Coordinates of C-alpha atoms in Angstrom, one line a residue:
M1 CA 365.4 67.2 31.8
I2 CA 363.1 67.7 34.8
F3 CA 364.2 68.5 38.4
A4 CA 361.9 68.3 41.4
V5 CA 362.5 70.1 44.7
G6 CA 360.3 69.5 47.8
V7 CA 359.8 72.1 50.4
T8 CA 357.7 71.7 53.5
T9 CA 356.2 74.7 55.2
E10 CA 355.1 73.4 58.7
A11 CA 353.6 76.7 59.9
L12 CA 351.1 76.7 57.1
A13 CA 350.5 72.9 57.2
Q14 CA 351.2 72.8 53.5
Y15 CA 353.6 70.8 51.3
T16 CA 355.1 72.6 48.4
Y17 CA 356.7 70.9 45.4
K18 CA 358.6 72.7 42.6
F19 CA 359.2 71.2 39.2
R20 CA 361.6 72.6 36.7
D21 CA 362.1 71.8 33.1
S22 CA 363.3 73.6 29.9
L23 CA 360.0 75.5 29.8
G24 CA 360.2 77.0 33.3
T25 CA 359.5 76.3 36.9
Y26 CA 356.2 74.8 38.3
E27 CA 355.0 74.9 41.9
V28 CA 352.3 72.6 43.4
R29 CA 351.0 73.0 46.9
F30 CA 349.3 70.2 48.9
T31 CA 347.3 71.0 52.1
P32 CA 346.6 68.0 54.4
A33 CA 342.9 67.2 55.0
S34 CA 341.3 68.3 58.2
K35 CA 341.3 65.8 61.0
H36 CA 337.5 66.0 61.0
S37 CA 337.1 65.0 57.4
R38 CA 336.1 61.5 56.2
F39 CA 339.6 61.0 54.6
T40 CA 341.4 61.2 57.9
Q41 CA 339.1 59.3 60.2
S42 CA 340.2 56.1 61.8
H43 CA 339.7 52.9 59.8
T44 CA 338.8 51.2 63.0
K45 CA 335.3 52.8 63.4
P46 CA 332.2 51.1 62.0
L47 CA 330.4 54.3 60.8
L48 CA 330.6 58.0 60.2
P49 CA 328.8 60.7 62.2
H50 CA 325.5 61.9 60.5
T51 CA 324.7 58.3 59.4
H52 CA 321.0 57.3 58.9
E53 CA 320.2 53.8 60.0
L54 CA 317.1 51.5 59.3
R55 CA 316.5 48.3 61.2
I56 CA 314.0 45.5 61.1
A57 CA 313.9 42.8 63.8
T58 CA 311.9 40.1 65.5
S59 CA 312.0 39.0 69.1
F60 CA 312.5 35.7 70.9
G61 CA 310.5 35.8 74.1
G62 CA 307.4 38.0 73.7
T63 CA 306.3 40.5 76.3
T64 CA 302.9 41.6 77.6
W65 CA 301.6 45.1 77.5
D66 CA 303.5 46.1 80.6
G67 CA 306.8 44.7 79.3
S68 CA 306.9 41.6 81.4
V69 CA 307.8 38.2 79.9
A70 CA 304.8 36.6 78.2
Q71 CA 304.4 33.0 79.5
G72 CA 301.7 30.4 79.8
Y73 CA 298.2 31.7 79.3
D74 CA 298.7 35.4 79.2
V75 CA 296.6 35.7 76.1
S76 CA 293.6 33.8 77.0
Y77 CA 291.2 35.7 79.1
H78 CA 287.9 34.7 77.6
G79 CA 285.4 34.7 80.4
E80 CA 282.2 32.6 80.1
S81 CA 281.4 33.0 76.5
L82 CA 281.3 29.4 75.2
D83 CA 278.4 27.0 75.6
R84 CA 280.7 24.0 75.8
P85 CA 283.7 23.0 78.0
T86 CA 287.1 24.1 76.5
Y87 CA 290.7 24.0 77.4
E88 CA 293.5 26.4 76.4
G89 CA 296.6 25.6 74.4
P90 CA 299.9 27.4 75.0
S91 CA 300.2 31.0 74.0
H92 CA 302.5 32.2 71.2
H93 CA 303.9 35.6 70.6
Y94 CA 305.3 37.1 67.4
T95 CA 307.0 40.4 67.2
L96 CA 308.0 42.8 64.4
T97 CA 310.0 45.9 65.1
L98 CA 311.0 48.7 62.7
D99 CA 313.6 51.2 63.9
Y100 CA 315.1 54.4 62.5
G101 CA 318.2 56.1 64.0
Y102 CA 320.4 59.1 63.2
W103 CA 324.0 58.9 64.5
V104 CA 324.7 62.4 65.8
N105 CA 328.3 61.3 66.3
E106 CA 330.1 57.9 66.4
W107 CA 328.6 56.9 69.8
L108 CA 325.2 58.6 70.0
S109 CA 322.1 57.7 68.0
V110 CA 318.6 59.3 68.3
G111 CA 315.5 57.9 66.5
A112 CA 312.2 56.1 66.9
S113 CA 310.9 52.5 67.1
A114 CA 307.6 51.0 66.1
T115 CA 306.7 47.5 67.4
Y116 CA 303.8 45.1 66.7
M117 CA 303.4 42.1 69.0
A118 CA 300.7 39.5 68.2
G119 CA 299.7 37.1 71.0
L120 CA 297.7 34.0 70.0
C121 CA 296.1 31.3 72.1
N122 CA 294.0 28.5 70.7
L123 CA 290.9 27.2 72.6
F124 CA 290.1 23.4 72.1
D125 CA 286.9 21.5 72.7
S126 CA 287.3 19.3 75.8
Y127 CA 285.6 16.3 74.2
T128 CA 286.6 16.3 70.6
H129 CA 289.9 18.2 71.0
E130 CA 289.1 20.3 68.0
R131 CA 290.1 23.9 67.9
V132 CA 287.1 26.1 68.7
M133 CA 288.7 29.6 68.2
T134 CA 291.9 31.6 68.5
V135 CA 292.0 34.4 71.1
H136 CA 294.2 37.4 70.2
D137 CA 296.1 39.8 72.4
D138 CA 297.9 42.4 70.3
N139 CA 300.2 45.3 71.3
I140 CA 301.2 48.2 69.1
S141 CA 303.8 50.7 70.5
I142 CA 305.7 53.7 69.2
M143 CA 308.6 55.3 71.1
P144 CA 311.6 57.6 70.8
L145 CA 314.8 55.6 71.1
V146 CA 318.3 56.5 72.1
R147 CA 321.4 54.3 71.5
M148 CA 324.8 54.8 73.0
A149 CA 327.7 52.8 71.4
W150 CA 330.3 52.3 74.1
Y151 CA 332.6 50.0 72.1
R152 CA 333.4 50.6 68.4
R153 CA 336.1 48.6 66.7
G154 CA 336.3 47.4 63.0
I155 CA 332.9 46.2 62.0
V156 CA 331.8 45.5 65.6
Q157 CA 329.7 47.8 67.7
L158 CA 328.5 47.2 71.3
Y159 CA 325.8 49.5 72.6
S160 CA 322.9 50.1 75.0
S161 CA 319.5 51.6 74.2
V162 CA 316.5 53.0 76.0
G163 CA 313.1 54.2 74.8
I164 CA 309.8 55.3 76.3
G165 CA 306.6 56.1 74.4
V166 CA 302.9 55.1 74.1
G167 CA 301.3 51.8 73.3
V168 CA 297.8 50.3 72.7
N169 CA 296.8 46.9 73.9
L170 CA 294.0 45.2 71.9
W171 CA 292.4 41.9 73.1
E172 CA 289.3 39.8 72.8
R173 CA 287.0 39.2 75.7
F174 CA 284.0 36.9 75.5
F175 CA 280.9 37.2 77.6
D176 CA 278.1 35.7 75.6
G177 CA 279.7 37.0 72.4
R178 CA 282.9 38.6 71.1
E179 CA 284.1 42.0 72.1
L180 CA 287.2 43.8 71.1
M181 CA 288.7 45.8 73.9
H182 CA 291.7 48.2 74.1
E183 CA 293.8 50.0 76.6
V184 CA 296.4 52.7 76.2
Y185 CA 299.6 52.3 78.2
C186 CA 303.1 53.7 78.7
A187 CA 305.5 51.7 76.5
F188 CA 309.1 51.4 77.4
D189 CA 312.2 49.4 76.4
L190 CA 315.6 48.9 77.9
K191 CA 318.4 47.0 76.2
P192 CA 321.6 47.0 78.3
L193 CA 323.5 45.0 75.7
G194 CA 323.3 45.1 71.9
V195 CA 325.8 43.8 69.3
A196 CA 325.9 45.0 65.7
V197 CA 328.3 43.5 63.2
G198 CA 328.8 45.1 59.8
R199 CA 329.1 48.5 58.2
K200 CA 326.7 49.4 55.4
C201 CA 324.7 46.2 55.9
F202 CA 324.8 44.7 59.3
G203 CA 323.2 42.1 61.6
F204 CA 322.4 42.7 65.3
V205 CA 321.2 41.0 68.5
E206 CA 319.9 42.9 71.6
I207 CA 319.1 41.6 75.1
G208 CA 316.9 43.4 77.6
Y209 CA 313.4 44.1 78.8
G210 CA 310.3 45.9 77.5
S211 CA 307.9 46.4 74.7
R212 CA 310.3 45.4 72.0
G213 CA 310.8 41.9 73.4
V214 CA 313.4 40.1 75.5
I215 CA 315.9 39.1 72.8
N216 CA 315.8 41.1 69.6
A217 CA 317.5 39.9 66.4
G218 CA 317.5 41.4 62.9
F219 CA 319.4 43.2 60.2
G220 CA 319.8 46.8 59.1
V221 CA 321.3 49.2 56.6
R222 CA 323.2 52.4 57.0
I223 CA 323.1 55.4 54.7
N224 CA 326.1 57.7 54.4
N225 CA 328.3 55.1 56.2
K226 CA 332.1 55.3 55.9
V227 CA 333.3 53.9 52.5
R228 CA 336.0 51.4 52.7

C-alpha cells in the first residue's frame, strides 16, 4: 500500500512530495521554472526573444532613387538619341526586398534590408506604334533596419520600422548612342505601420515611404520561435 504526502516549502520555491510503501520512503522535489524561461512565457506573444527572422517582399507603388513615389515618366530620360519621332508609354516599377532581423527581445528587432527596384518604360514609334526600345532605371539599396513592435497579441504583431543606408541608381541615357550611368545616394526607409500575422511562418504588410516602396507585402519565417 502506498501513501503520498505533499509538503510545500514557499521560502525555497520548491514543492516536495513524499511517497511511502512497504520498501521505504521516497522524496521528490519540484522547482518551478524561472519566469524568464520559455516554459513560463505568456502564450499571448507571437515570438521569443533571440529569434532570427527572414523576409521576402514586393512593393505596390514603386519609388524613385530619392524615395518619392514613382509616377508617369520618371524612368524615361532619353535625350536626343533616336533618329525618328517616338512617344513614351507608362513607366512600370517592380521591387524585390530581402530582410533579415534579430529580435533582441519581444519588441525590438535589429537587422538589414536589401532592395532591388527595376523601373521600365517603353518607347514607341510615333508612326507605326511599334516598340522601339525599353529604357531602364534601376535602384539597388542596402541599409540597416530597426523594427519596434508596439502591439503583440496572439499571432498578430503591429510594428514600425526605420532604416538608412546606401543605394546606387543605374539608368540609361541616350545621346547619339546608349550610355549606362550611375549615381550613389543615401537610401532611407520609414514604415510607420506594419502588420505581421503568424508565428513560425507569417505574412505581413507595411505602409510607408522610402527606398523599399510605398506598400510592402510578403511572407517570412522565424527561427527559434516559441513552440506552441
